[in-house]
Amino acid sequence: MAEGNESGSSDGPFRRLYRDVPEALAAGSERDPLVSVGGGRWVLALAVASALAGIGLFLSGGYHAGFASLNGLATTLPGWVWQWLTVLGDERVAFALSLIFARSHPRVFWTLICAALVAVAYSRGLKPLIDAARPPLVLEPGSFQLIGHGHRRESFPSGHSVTAAVFYGVLIYYARRTPVRVLLSLILVLAGLSRVAVGVHWPVDVAAGLAGGLLAVLIGLRLARRAPWGSLDPGVHLAFVTAAVIVALGLFVDDGGYPAATPLLWTVAALGVASAVLGYVIRPTMAALRRRS
């Protein structure tokens, strides 16, 4: 009896609670291949297409090319549609959605982290360096559709487009079915175009954001393969999961200037946080209770 108490005292509640996390991460990492068949080519093709679209727009009509046509065409759809699409490029939404598969697919989660770090350097580095004026600063009020906050500076590249490219680009890489990749590619493009529709970015910004974000995916994949400990070390994994939960909770209090998208934001946040609680609190607790019984 004394021996059992000694063993129990040396195994604290935190250690008992997360005893199964290393095993879950190891099993989850084996679930996803290191190299996806056709995934890299798909992501690269999207990156090249986005870059060519941006270069073509710039050469044909300058930095503002295509804005009037795309923004005007977007008015044929209700504003809430573009609000829902544009929040898909919100960094907080990406973090919340990543929580849904963080435990079951830790390699995908770690690749997202690596790609996001590269993308942040690209986006946050170029924005203040170039400091391009956005449509609300250049165009007359009322001459175009503007939904949400009228941001005025640091237009290039589109940060929402970069985020969408990173998140959906990683999923495209790991997806195993062509229809899924097509659907994710469509979401990625629409999320980017929504930034033109809501009137805060030029099409060239979006093209550069998508191209840069997709290239960040390819670099992130290499980093994740060279440093697989990020998907296996429970301490590192749980630190990023905790950070993702904190970021996801922000969706409950800040709609990002798009109130019509509040139901979507709250649903995404609830799903992400609930997945984290289930995977990292409830399941380990139940497993610990079963071991004790």
PDB file of C-alpha atoms in Angstrom:
ATOM      1  CA  MET A   1       0.000   0.000   0.000  1.00  0.00           C
ATOM      2  CA  ALA A   2       2.845   2.344   0.928  1.00  0.00           C
ATOM      3  CA  GLU A   3       4.539   1.513  -2.369  1.00  0.00           C
ATOM      4  CA  GLY A   4       1.421   2.543  -4.273  1.00  0.00           C
ATOM      5  CA  ASN A   5       1.229   5.862  -2.414  1.00  0.00           C
ATOM      6  CA  GLU A   6       4.904   6.532  -3.122  1.00  0.00           C
ATOM      7  CA  SER A   7       4.359   5.886  -6.795  1.00  0.00           C
ATOM      8  CA  GLY A   8       1.331   8.119  -6.843  1.00  0.00           C
ATOM      9  CA  SER A   9       3.115  10.948  -5.042  1.00  0.00           C
ATOM     10  CA  SER A  10       5.957  10.936  -7.569  1.00  0.00           C
ATOM     11  CA  ASP A  11       3.502  11.196 -10.435  1.00  0.00           C
ATOM     12  CA  GLY A  12       1.864  14.604 -10.012  1.00  0.00           C
ATOM     13  CA  PRO A  13      -1.544  15.565 -11.403  1.00  0.00           C
ATOM     14  CA  PHE A  14      -0.102  17.515 -14.354  1.00  0.00           C
ATOM     15  CA  ARG A  15       2.084  14.588 -15.376  1.00  0.00           C
ATOM     16  CA  ARG A  16      -0.797  12.145 -15.046  1.00  0.00           C
ATOM     17  CA  LEU A  17      -3.071  14.457 -17.004  1.00  0.00           C
ATOM     18  CA  TYR A  18      -0.748  14.692 -20.005  1.00  0.00           C
ATOM     19  CA  ARG A  19       0.845  11.282 -19.887  1.00  0.00           C
ATOM     20  CA  ASP A  20      -0.886  10.290 -23.125  1.00  0.00           C
ATOM     21  CA  VAL A  21       0.043  13.438 -25.102  1.00  0.00           C
ATOM     22  CA  PRO A  22       3.467  12.162 -26.314  1.00  0.00           C
ATOM     23  CA  GLU A  23       1.842   8.927 -27.477  1.00  0.00           C
ATOM     24  CA  ALA A  24      -0.932  10.869 -29.223  1.00  0.00           C
ATOM     25  CA  LEU A  25       1.589  13.107 -30.986  1.00  0.00           C
ATOM     26  CA  ALA A  26       3.681  10.142 -32.123  1.00  0.00           C
ATOM     27  CA  ALA A  27       0.615   8.369 -33.483  1.00  0.00           C
ATOM     28  CA  GLY A  28      -0.671  11.522 -35.134  1.00  0.00           C
ATOM     29  CA  SER A  29       2.677  12.265 -36.782  1.00  0.00           C
ATOM     30  CA  GLU A  30       2.694   8.810 -38.343  1.00  0.00           C
ATOM     31  CA  ARG A  31      -0.764   9.469 -39.739  1.00  0.00           C
ATOM     32  CA  ASP A  32       0.441  12.129 -42.196  1.00  0.00           C
ATOM     33  CA  PRO A  33       3.209  11.529 -44.752  1.00  0.00           C
ATOM     34  CA  LEU A  34       6.409  13.548 -44.749  1.00  0.00           C
ATOM     35  CA  VAL A  35       6.012  14.114 -48.484  1.00  0.00           C
ATOM     36  CA  SER A  36       2.555  14.451 -50.028  1.00  0.00           C
ATOM     37  CA  VAL A  37       1.982  13.014 -53.494  1.00  0.00           C
ATOM     38  CA  GLY A  38       1.379  15.973 -55.790  1.00  0.00           C
ATOM     39  CA  GLY A  39       0.847  18.386 -52.902  1.00  0.00           C
ATOM     40  CA  GLY A  40       4.024  20.373 -53.445  1.00  0.00           C
ATOM     41  CA  ARG A  41       3.385  20.741 -57.172  1.00  0.00           C
ATOM     42  CA  TRP A  42      -0.168  21.901 -56.497  1.00  0.00           C
ATOM     43  CA  VAL A  43       0.956  24.580 -54.040  1.00  0.00           C
ATOM     44  CA  LEU A  44       3.769  25.703 -56.335  1.00  0.00           C
ATOM     45  CA  ALA A  45       1.390  25.961 -59.302  1.00  0.00           C
ATOM     46  CA  LEU A  46      -0.964  28.171 -57.283  1.00  0.00           C
ATOM     47  CA  ALA A  47       1.969  30.339 -56.173  1.00  0.00           C
ATOM     48  CA  VAL A  48       3.226  30.776 -59.755  1.00  0.00           C
ATOM     49  CA  ALA A  49      -0.295  31.528 -61.035  1.00  0.00           C
ATOM     50  CA  SER A  50      -0.773  34.168 -58.329  1.00  0.00           C
ATOM     51  CA  ALA A  51       2.594  35.767 -59.043  1.00  0.00           C
ATOM     52  CA  LEU A  52       1.930  35.865 -62.786  1.00  0.00           C
ATOM     53  CA  ALA A  53      -1.515  37.372 -62.183  1.00  0.00           C
ATOM     54  CA  GLY A  54       0.011  40.120 -60.066  1.00  0.00           C
ATOM     55  CA  ILE A  55       2.790  40.848 -62.550  1.00  0.00           C
ATOM     56  CA  GLY A  56       0.312  40.844 -65.428  1.00  0.00           C
ATOM     57  CA  LEU A  57      -1.982  43.299 -63.649  1.00  0.00           C
ATOM     58  CA  PHE A  58       0.877  45.636 -62.782  1.00  0.00           C
ATOM     59  CA  LEU A  59       2.328  45.638 -66.293  1.00  0.00           C
ATOM     60  CA  SER A  60      -1.058  46.140 -67.935  1.00  0.00           C
ATOM     61  CA  GLY A  61      -2.421  48.935 -65.789  1.00  0.00           C
ATOM     62  CA  GLY A  62      -0.137  49.775 -62.902  1.00  0.00           C
ATOM     63  CA  TYR A  63      -0.506  49.190 -59.188  1.00  0.00           C
ATOM     64  CA  HIS A  64      -4.233  49.998 -59.118  1.00  0.00           C
ATOM     65  CA  ALA A  65      -5.131  47.810 -62.106  1.00  0.00           C
ATOM     66  CA  GLY A  66      -8.328  45.805 -61.920  1.00  0.00           C
ATOM     67  CA  PHE A  67      -9.673  47.348 -58.730  1.00  0.00           C
ATOM     68  CA  ALA A  68     -12.606  49.263 -60.220  1.00  0.00           C
ATOM     69  CA  SER A  69     -13.827  46.261 -62.207  1.00  0.00           C
ATOM     70  CA  LEU A  70     -13.533  43.700 -59.390  1.00  0.00           C
ATOM     71  CA  ASN A  71     -14.850  45.996 -56.672  1.00  0.00           C
ATOM     72  CA  GLY A  72     -17.788  47.019 -58.849  1.00  0.00           C
ATOM     73  CA  LEU A  73     -18.572  43.418 -59.771  1.00  0.00           C
ATOM     74  CA  ALA A  74     -18.569  42.483 -56.075  1.00  0.00           C
ATOM     75  CA  THR A  75     -21.550  44.769 -55.446  1.00  0.00           C
ATOM     76  CA  THR A  76     -23.787  42.205 -57.160  1.00  0.00           C
ATOM     77  CA  LEU A  77     -23.549  40.068 -54.019  1.00  0.00           C
ATOM     78  CA  PRO A  78     -24.764  41.033 -50.533  1.00  0.00           C
ATOM     79  CA  GLY A  79     -22.161  42.612 -48.291  1.00  0.00           C
ATOM     80  CA  TRP A  80     -22.411  39.854 -45.698  1.00  0.00           C
ATOM     81  CA  VAL A  81     -21.090  37.339 -48.231  1.00  0.00           C
ATOM     82  CA  TRP A  82     -17.837  39.275 -48.563  1.00  0.00           C
ATOM     83  CA  GLN A  83     -17.618  39.771 -44.821  1.00  0.00           C
ATOM     84  CA  TRP A  84     -17.851  36.021 -44.265  1.00  0.00           C
ATOM     85  CA  LEU A  85     -15.258  35.355 -46.957  1.00  0.00           C
ATOM     86  CA  THR A  86     -12.824  38.012 -45.796  1.00  0.00           C
ATOM     87  CA  VAL A  87     -12.701  36.781 -42.179  1.00  0.00           C
ATOM     88  CA  LEU A  88     -11.463  33.435 -43.518  1.00  0.00           C
ATOM     89  CA  GLY A  89      -8.146  35.251 -43.915  1.00  0.00           C
ATOM     90  CA  ASP A  90      -8.154  36.501 -40.327  1.00  0.00           C
ATOM     91  CA  GLU A  91      -5.155  35.118 -38.407  1.00  0.00           C
ATOM     92  CA  ARG A  92      -7.378  34.372 -35.408  1.00  0.00           C
ATOM     93  CA  VAL A  93      -9.683  32.249 -37.539  1.00  0.00           C
ATOM     94  CA  ALA A  94      -6.711  30.269 -38.829  1.00  0.00           C
ATOM     95  CA  PHE A  95      -5.505  29.644 -35.270  1.00  0.00           C
ATOM     96  CA  ALA A  96      -8.975  28.577 -34.136  1.00  0.00           C
ATOM     97  CA  LEU A  97      -9.445  26.179 -37.055  1.00  0.00           C
ATOM     98  CA  SER A  98      -5.997  24.681 -36.497  1.00  0.00           C
ATOM     99  CA  LEU A  99      -7.072  23.589 -33.007  1.00  0.00           C
ATOM    100  CA  ILE A 100      -9.609  21.215 -34.536  1.00  0.00           C
ATOM    101  CA  PHE A 101      -6.857  18.933 -35.873  1.00  0.00           C
ATOM    102  CA  ALA A 102      -3.846  19.920 -33.721  1.00  0.00           C
ATOM    103  CA  ARG A 103      -3.868  16.712 -31.658  1.00  0.00           C
ATOM    104  CA  SER A 104      -4.854  14.251 -34.392  1.00  0.00           C
ATOM    105  CA  HIS A 105      -2.572  15.808 -37.028  1.00  0.00           C
ATOM    106  CA  PRO A 106       0.347  17.388 -35.128  1.00  0.00           C
ATOM    107  CA  ARG A 107       2.586  17.343 -38.198  1.00  0.00           C
ATOM    108  CA  VAL A 108       0.095  19.488 -40.105  1.00  0.00           C
ATOM    109  CA  PHE A 109      -0.220  21.792 -37.085  1.00  0.00           C
ATOM    110  CA  TRP A 110       3.561  22.149 -36.822  1.00  0.00           C
ATOM    111  CA  THR A 111       3.872  22.840 -40.548  1.00  0.00           C
ATOM    112  CA  LEU A 112       1.305  25.607 -40.159  1.00  0.00           C
ATOM    113  CA  ILE A 113       3.378  27.150 -37.376  1.00  0.00           C
ATOM    114  CA  CYS A 114       6.589  27.005 -39.430  1.00  0.00           C
ATOM    115  CA  ALA A 115       4.911  28.412 -42.534  1.00  0.00           C
ATOM    116  CA  ALA A 116       3.215  31.138 -40.488  1.00  0.00           C
ATOM    117  CA  LEU A 117       6.559  32.301 -39.076  1.00  0.00           C
ATOM    118  CA  VAL A 118       7.952  32.668 -42.600  1.00  0.00           C
ATOM    119  CA  ALA A 119       4.786  34.413 -43.768  1.00  0.00           C
ATOM    120  CA  VAL A 120       4.875  36.892 -40.893  1.00  0.00           C
ATOM    121  CA  ALA A 121       8.414  37.912 -41.846  1.00  0.00           C
ATOM    122  CA  TYR A 122       7.281  38.394 -45.451  1.00  0.00           C
ATOM    123  CA  SER A 123       4.065  40.291 -44.773  1.00  0.00           C
ATOM    124  CA  ARG A 124       5.026  42.345 -41.729  1.00  0.00           C
ATOM    125  CA  GLY A 125       8.400  43.117 -43.271  1.00  0.00           C
ATOM    126  CA  LEU A 126       7.115  44.467 -46.586  1.00  0.00           C
ATOM    127  CA  LYS A 127       4.089  46.389 -45.317  1.00  0.00           C
ATOM    128  CA  PRO A 128       5.955  49.154 -43.441  1.00  0.00           C
ATOM    129  CA  LEU A 129       8.853  49.079 -45.888  1.00  0.00           C
ATOM    130  CA  ILE A 130       6.679  49.806 -48.936  1.00  0.00           C
ATOM    131  CA  ASP A 131       3.841  51.562 -47.050  1.00  0.00           C
ATOM    132  CA  ALA A 132       1.560  51.714 -50.081  1.00  0.00           C
ATOM    133  CA  ALA A 133      -1.672  53.714 -49.856  1.00  0.00           C
ATOM    134  CA  ARG A 134      -4.900  51.728 -49.751  1.00  0.00           C
ATOM    135  CA  PRO A 135      -8.037  52.512 -51.805  1.00  0.00           C
ATOM    136  CA  PRO A 136      -9.735  54.580 -49.040  1.00  0.00           C
ATOM    137  CA  LEU A 137      -6.762  56.962 -49.089  1.00  0.00           C
ATOM    138  CA  VAL A 138      -6.546  57.207 -52.876  1.00  0.00           C
ATOM    139  CA  LEU A 139     -10.156  57.125 -54.086  1.00  0.00           C
ATOM    140  CA  GLU A 140     -13.023  59.491 -53.384  1.00  0.00           C
ATOM    141  CA  PRO A 141     -15.476  58.301 -50.687  1.00  0.00           C
ATOM    142  CA  GLY A 142     -18.581  56.817 -52.256  1.00  0.00           C
ATOM    143  CA  SER A 143     -16.856  56.067 -55.556  1.00  0.00           C
ATOM    144  CA  PHE A 144     -16.314  52.420 -54.613  1.00  0.00           C
ATOM    145  CA  GLN A 145     -17.693  49.776 -52.274  1.00  0.00           C
ATOM    146  CA  LEU A 146     -16.160  49.948 -48.791  1.00  0.00           C
ATOM    147  CA  ILE A 147     -17.186  47.444 -46.130  1.00  0.00           C
ATOM    148  CA  GLY A 148     -15.775  47.566 -42.630  1.00  0.00           C
ATOM    149  CA  HIS A 149     -12.832  49.636 -41.468  1.00  0.00           C
ATOM    150  CA  GLY A 150     -11.369  51.933 -44.120  1.00  0.00           C
ATOM    151  CA  HIS A 151      -7.690  51.117 -43.626  1.00  0.00           C
ATOM    152  CA  ARG A 152      -5.494  53.687 -45.337  1.00  0.00           C
ATOM    153  CA  ARG A 153      -1.824  52.624 -45.244  1.00  0.00           C
ATOM    154  CA  GLU A 154       0.438  49.570 -45.585  1.00  0.00           C
ATOM    155  CA  SER A 155      -1.505  47.987 -48.428  1.00  0.00           C
ATOM    156  CA  PHE A 156       1.185  45.748 -49.954  1.00  0.00           C
ATOM    157  CA  PRO A 157       0.910  42.796 -49.601  1.00  0.00           C
ATOM    158  CA  SER A 158      -2.548  41.820 -48.375  1.00  0.00           C
ATOM    159  CA  GLY A 159      -2.104  40.257 -44.934  1.00  0.00           C
ATOM    160  CA  HIS A 160      -5.445  38.435 -45.079  1.00  0.00           C
ATOM    161  CA  SER A 161      -4.405  36.919 -48.414  1.00  0.00           C
ATOM    162  CA  VAL A 162      -1.101  35.787 -46.936  1.00  0.00           C
ATOM    163  CA  THR A 163      -2.886  34.136 -44.001  1.00  0.00           C
ATOM    164  CA  ALA A 164      -5.417  32.422 -46.262  1.00  0.00           C
ATOM    165  CA  ALA A 165      -2.623  31.168 -48.523  1.00  0.00           C
ATOM    166  CA  VAL A 166      -0.685  29.744 -45.579  1.00  0.00           C
ATOM    167  CA  PHE A 167      -3.599  28.022 -43.875  1.00  0.00           C
ATOM    168  CA  TYR A 168      -5.375  26.598 -46.902  1.00  0.00           C
ATOM    169  CA  GLY A 169      -2.089  26.013 -48.722  1.00  0.00           C
ATOM    170  CA  VAL A 170      -0.879  23.666 -45.983  1.00  0.00           C
ATOM    171  CA  LEU A 171      -4.211  21.832 -46.065  1.00  0.00           C
ATOM    172  CA  ILE A 172      -3.967  21.586 -49.853  1.00  0.00           C
ATOM    173  CA  TYR A 173      -0.528  20.028 -49.513  1.00  0.00           C
ATOM    174  CA  TYR A 174      -1.707  17.347 -47.097  1.00  0.00           C
ATOM    175  CA  ALA A 175      -5.098  16.719 -48.741  1.00  0.00           C
ATOM    176  CA  ARG A 176      -5.247  13.352 -50.470  1.00  0.00           C
ATOM    177  CA  ARG A 177      -8.144  13.941 -52.857  1.00  0.00           C
ATOM    178  CA  THR A 178      -8.255  16.270 -55.839  1.00  0.00           C
ATOM    179  CA  PRO A 179     -11.817  17.555 -55.170  1.00  0.00           C
ATOM    180  CA  VAL A 180     -10.722  18.617 -51.688  1.00  0.00           C
ATOM    181  CA  ARG A 181      -7.730  20.465 -53.117  1.00  0.00           C
ATOM    182  CA  VAL A 182      -9.953  22.192 -55.665  1.00  0.00           C
ATOM    183  CA  LEU A 183     -12.369  23.297 -52.934  1.00  0.00           C
ATOM    184  CA  LEU A 184      -9.568  24.590 -50.712  1.00  0.00           C
ATOM    185  CA  SER A 185      -8.016  26.425 -53.662  1.00  0.00           C
ATOM    186  CA  LEU A 186     -11.364  28.091 -54.375  1.00  0.00           C
ATOM    187  CA  ILE A 187     -11.709  29.204 -50.747  1.00  0.00           C
ATOM    188  CA  LEU A 188      -8.160  30.535 -50.809  1.00  0.00           C
ATOM    189  CA  VAL A 189      -8.777  32.626 -53.930  1.00  0.00           C
ATOM    190  CA  LEU A 190     -12.167  33.931 -52.751  1.00  0.00           C
ATOM    191  CA  ALA A 191     -10.740  34.935 -49.380  1.00  0.00           C
ATOM    192  CA  GLY A 192      -8.095  36.920 -51.229  1.00  0.00           C
ATOM    193  CA  LEU A 193     -10.512  38.534 -53.692  1.00  0.00           C
ATOM    194  CA  SER A 194     -12.773  39.517 -50.811  1.00  0.00           C
ATOM    195  CA  ARG A 195     -10.137  42.077 -49.792  1.00  0.00           C
ATOM    196  CA  VAL A 196     -10.780  43.876 -53.082  1.00  0.00           C
ATOM    197  CA  ALA A 197     -14.534  43.443 -52.650  1.00  0.00           C
ATOM    198  CA  VAL A 198     -14.534  45.107 -49.218  1.00  0.00           C
ATOM    199  CA  GLY A 199     -12.427  47.935 -50.665  1.00  0.00           C
ATOM    200  CA  VAL A 200      -9.235  47.774 -48.605  1.00  0.00           C
ATOM    201  CA  HIS A 201      -6.728  46.275 -51.074  1.00  0.00           C
ATOM    202  CA  TRP A 202      -5.731  46.482 -54.704  1.00  0.00           C
ATOM    203  CA  PRO A 203      -5.748  43.248 -56.760  1.00  0.00           C
ATOM    204  CA  VAL A 204      -1.941  43.385 -56.972  1.00  0.00           C
ATOM    205  CA  ASP A 205      -1.819  43.301 -53.155  1.00  0.00           C
ATOM    206  CA  VAL A 206      -3.937  40.164 -53.151  1.00  0.00           C
ATOM    207  CA  ALA A 207      -1.878  38.436 -55.837  1.00  0.00           C
ATOM    208  CA  ALA A 208       1.345  39.215 -53.953  1.00  0.00           C
ATOM    209  CA  GLY A 209      -0.205  38.037 -50.697  1.00  0.00           C
ATOM    210  CA  LEU A 210      -1.330  34.719 -52.158  1.00  0.00           C
ATOM    211  CA  ALA A 211       1.980  34.115 -53.936  1.00  0.00           C
ATOM    212  CA  GLY A 212       4.040  34.985 -50.861  1.00  0.00           C
ATOM    213  CA  GLY A 213       1.874  32.944 -48.533  1.00  0.00           C
ATOM    214  CA  LEU A 214       2.046  29.879 -50.766  1.00  0.00           C
ATOM    215  CA  LEU A 215       5.816  30.159 -51.071  1.00  0.00           C
ATOM    216  CA  ALA A 216       5.920  30.414 -47.263  1.00  0.00           C
ATOM    217  CA  VAL A 217       4.074  27.083 -47.199  1.00  0.00           C
ATOM    218  CA  LEU A 218       6.793  25.439 -49.294  1.00  0.00           C
ATOM    219  CA  ILE A 219       9.509  26.875 -47.053  1.00  0.00           C
ATOM    220  CA  GLY A 220       7.556  25.946 -43.930  1.00  0.00           C
ATOM    221  CA  LEU A 221       7.278  22.369 -45.131  1.00  0.00           C
ATOM    222  CA  ARG A 222      11.058  22.144 -45.413  1.00  0.00           C
ATOM    223  CA  LEU A 223      11.531  23.668 -41.972  1.00  0.00           C
ATOM    224  CA  ALA A 224       8.997  21.279 -40.445  1.00  0.00           C
ATOM    225  CA  ARG A 225      10.771  18.276 -41.971  1.00  0.00           C
ATOM    226  CA  ARG A 226      14.159  19.480 -40.744  1.00  0.00           C
ATOM    227  CA  ALA A 227      12.814  20.121 -37.234  1.00  0.00           C
ATOM    228  CA  PRO A 228      10.254  17.354 -36.587  1.00  0.00           C
ATOM    229  CA  TRP A 229      10.615  17.827 -32.829  1.00  0.00           C
ATOM    230  CA  GLY A 230       7.972  20.538 -33.074  1.00  0.00           C
ATOM    231  CA  SER A 231       5.349  17.924 -33.805  1.00  0.00           C
ATOM    232  CA  LEU A 232       6.653  15.425 -31.228  1.00  0.00           C
ATOM    233  CA  ASP A 233       7.714  17.487 -28.211  1.00  0.00           C
ATOM    234  CA  PRO A 234       4.654  17.802 -25.921  1.00  0.00           C
ATOM    235  CA  GLY A 235       5.971  20.978 -24.284  1.00  0.00           C
ATOM    236  CA  VAL A 236       6.403  22.819 -27.600  1.00  0.00           C
ATOM    237  CA  HIS A 237       3.126  21.475 -28.928  1.00  0.00           C
ATOM    238  CA  LEU A 238       1.119  22.457 -25.860  1.00  0.00           C
ATOM    239  CA  ALA A 239       2.697  25.920 -25.819  1.00  0.00           C
ATOM    240  CA  PHE A 240       1.486  26.624 -29.351  1.00  0.00           C
ATOM    241  CA  VAL A 241      -1.914  25.067 -28.629  1.00  0.00           C
ATOM    242  CA  THR A 242      -2.294  27.338 -25.596  1.00  0.00           C
ATOM    243  CA  ALA A 243      -1.336  30.357 -27.690  1.00  0.00           C
ATOM    244  CA  ALA A 244      -3.863  29.330 -30.350  1.00  0.00           C
ATOM    245  CA  VAL A 245      -6.625  29.038 -27.736  1.00  0.00           C
ATOM    246  CA  ILE A 246      -5.872  32.530 -26.407  1.00  0.00           C
ATOM    247  CA  VAL A 247      -5.922  33.971 -29.923  1.00  0.00           C
ATOM    248  CA  ALA A 248      -9.142  32.111 -30.777  1.00  0.00           C
ATOM    249  CA  LEU A 249     -10.892  33.537 -27.725  1.00  0.00           C
ATOM    250  CA  GLY A 250     -10.388  36.983 -29.220  1.00  0.00           C
ATOM    251  CA  LEU A 251     -12.985  36.148 -31.862  1.00  0.00           C
ATOM    252  CA  PHE A 252     -15.680  36.347 -29.176  1.00  0.00           C
ATOM    253  CA  VAL A 253     -14.925  39.992 -28.380  1.00  0.00           C
ATOM    254  CA  ASP A 254     -13.689  41.501 -31.662  1.00  0.00           C
ATOM    255  CA  ASP A 255     -15.367  41.030 -35.040  1.00  0.00           C
ATOM    256  CA  GLY A 256     -12.506  42.720 -36.890  1.00  0.00           C
ATOM    257  CA  GLY A 257     -14.846  45.365 -38.255  1.00  0.00           C
ATOM    258  CA  TYR A 258     -17.148  42.855 -39.952  1.00  0.00           C
ATOM    259  CA  PRO A 259     -20.231  42.508 -37.712  1.00  0.00           C
ATOM    260  CA  ALA A 260     -22.180  40.446 -40.248  1.00  0.00           C
ATOM    261  CA  ALA A 261     -19.550  37.715 -39.851  1.00  0.00           C
ATOM    262  CA  THR A 262     -20.018  37.486 -36.073  1.00  0.00           C
ATOM    263  CA  PRO A 263     -21.993  34.194 -36.218  1.00  0.00           C
ATOM    264  CA  LEU A 264     -19.200  32.597 -38.262  1.00  0.00           C
ATOM    265  CA  LEU A 265     -16.480  33.977 -35.985  1.00  0.00           C
ATOM    266  CA  TRP A 266     -18.219  32.738 -32.844  1.00  0.00           C
ATOM    267  CA  THR A 267     -18.841  29.313 -34.379  1.00  0.00           C
ATOM    268  CA  VAL A 268     -15.203  28.931 -35.440  1.00  0.00           C
ATOM    269  CA  ALA A 269     -13.960  30.071 -32.033  1.00  0.00           C
ATOM    270  CA  ALA A 270     -16.322  27.719 -30.201  1.00  0.00           C
ATOM    271  CA  LEU A 271     -15.297  24.746 -32.339  1.00  0.00           C
ATOM    272  CA  GLY A 272     -11.600  25.477 -31.901  1.00  0.00           C
ATOM    273  CA  VAL A 273     -11.705  26.014 -28.145  1.00  0.00           C
ATOM    274  CA  ALA A 274     -14.026  23.034 -27.630  1.00  0.00           C
ATOM    275  CA  SER A 275     -11.670  20.814 -29.630  1.00  0.00           C
ATOM    276  CA  ALA A 276      -8.735  21.927 -27.473  1.00  0.00           C
ATOM    277  CA  VAL A 277     -10.626  21.341 -24.225  1.00  0.00           C
ATOM    278  CA  LEU A 278     -11.769  17.919 -25.396  1.00  0.00           C
ATOM    279  CA  GLY A 279      -8.381  16.826 -26.697  1.00  0.00           C
ATOM    280  CA  TYR A 280      -6.091  18.243 -24.029  1.00  0.00           C
ATOM    281  CA  VAL A 281      -8.237  18.306 -20.875  1.00  0.00           C
ATOM    282  CA  ILE A 282     -11.218  15.964 -21.011  1.00  0.00           C
ATOM    283  CA  ARG A 283      -9.640  13.039 -22.868  1.00  0.00           C
ATOM    284  CA  PRO A 284      -6.421  12.958 -20.787  1.00  0.00           C
ATOM    285  CA  THR A 285      -8.450  13.353 -17.586  1.00  0.00           C
ATOM    286  CA  MET A 286     -10.688  10.432 -18.486  1.00  0.00           C
ATOM    287  CA  ALA A 287      -7.656   8.340 -19.386  1.00  0.00           C
ATOM    288  CA  ALA A 288      -6.018   9.187 -16.043  1.00  0.00           C
ATOM    289  CA  LEU A 289      -9.182   8.251 -14.171  1.00  0.00           C
ATOM    290  CA  ARG A 290      -9.354   4.925 -15.998  1.00  0.00           C
ATOM    291  CA  ARG A 291      -5.743   4.170 -15.069  1.00  0.00           C
ATOM    292  CA  ARG A 292      -6.391   4.988 -11.431  1.00  0.00           C
ATOM    293  CA  SER A 293      -9.434   2.731 -11.316  1.00  0.00           C
TER     294      SER A 293
END
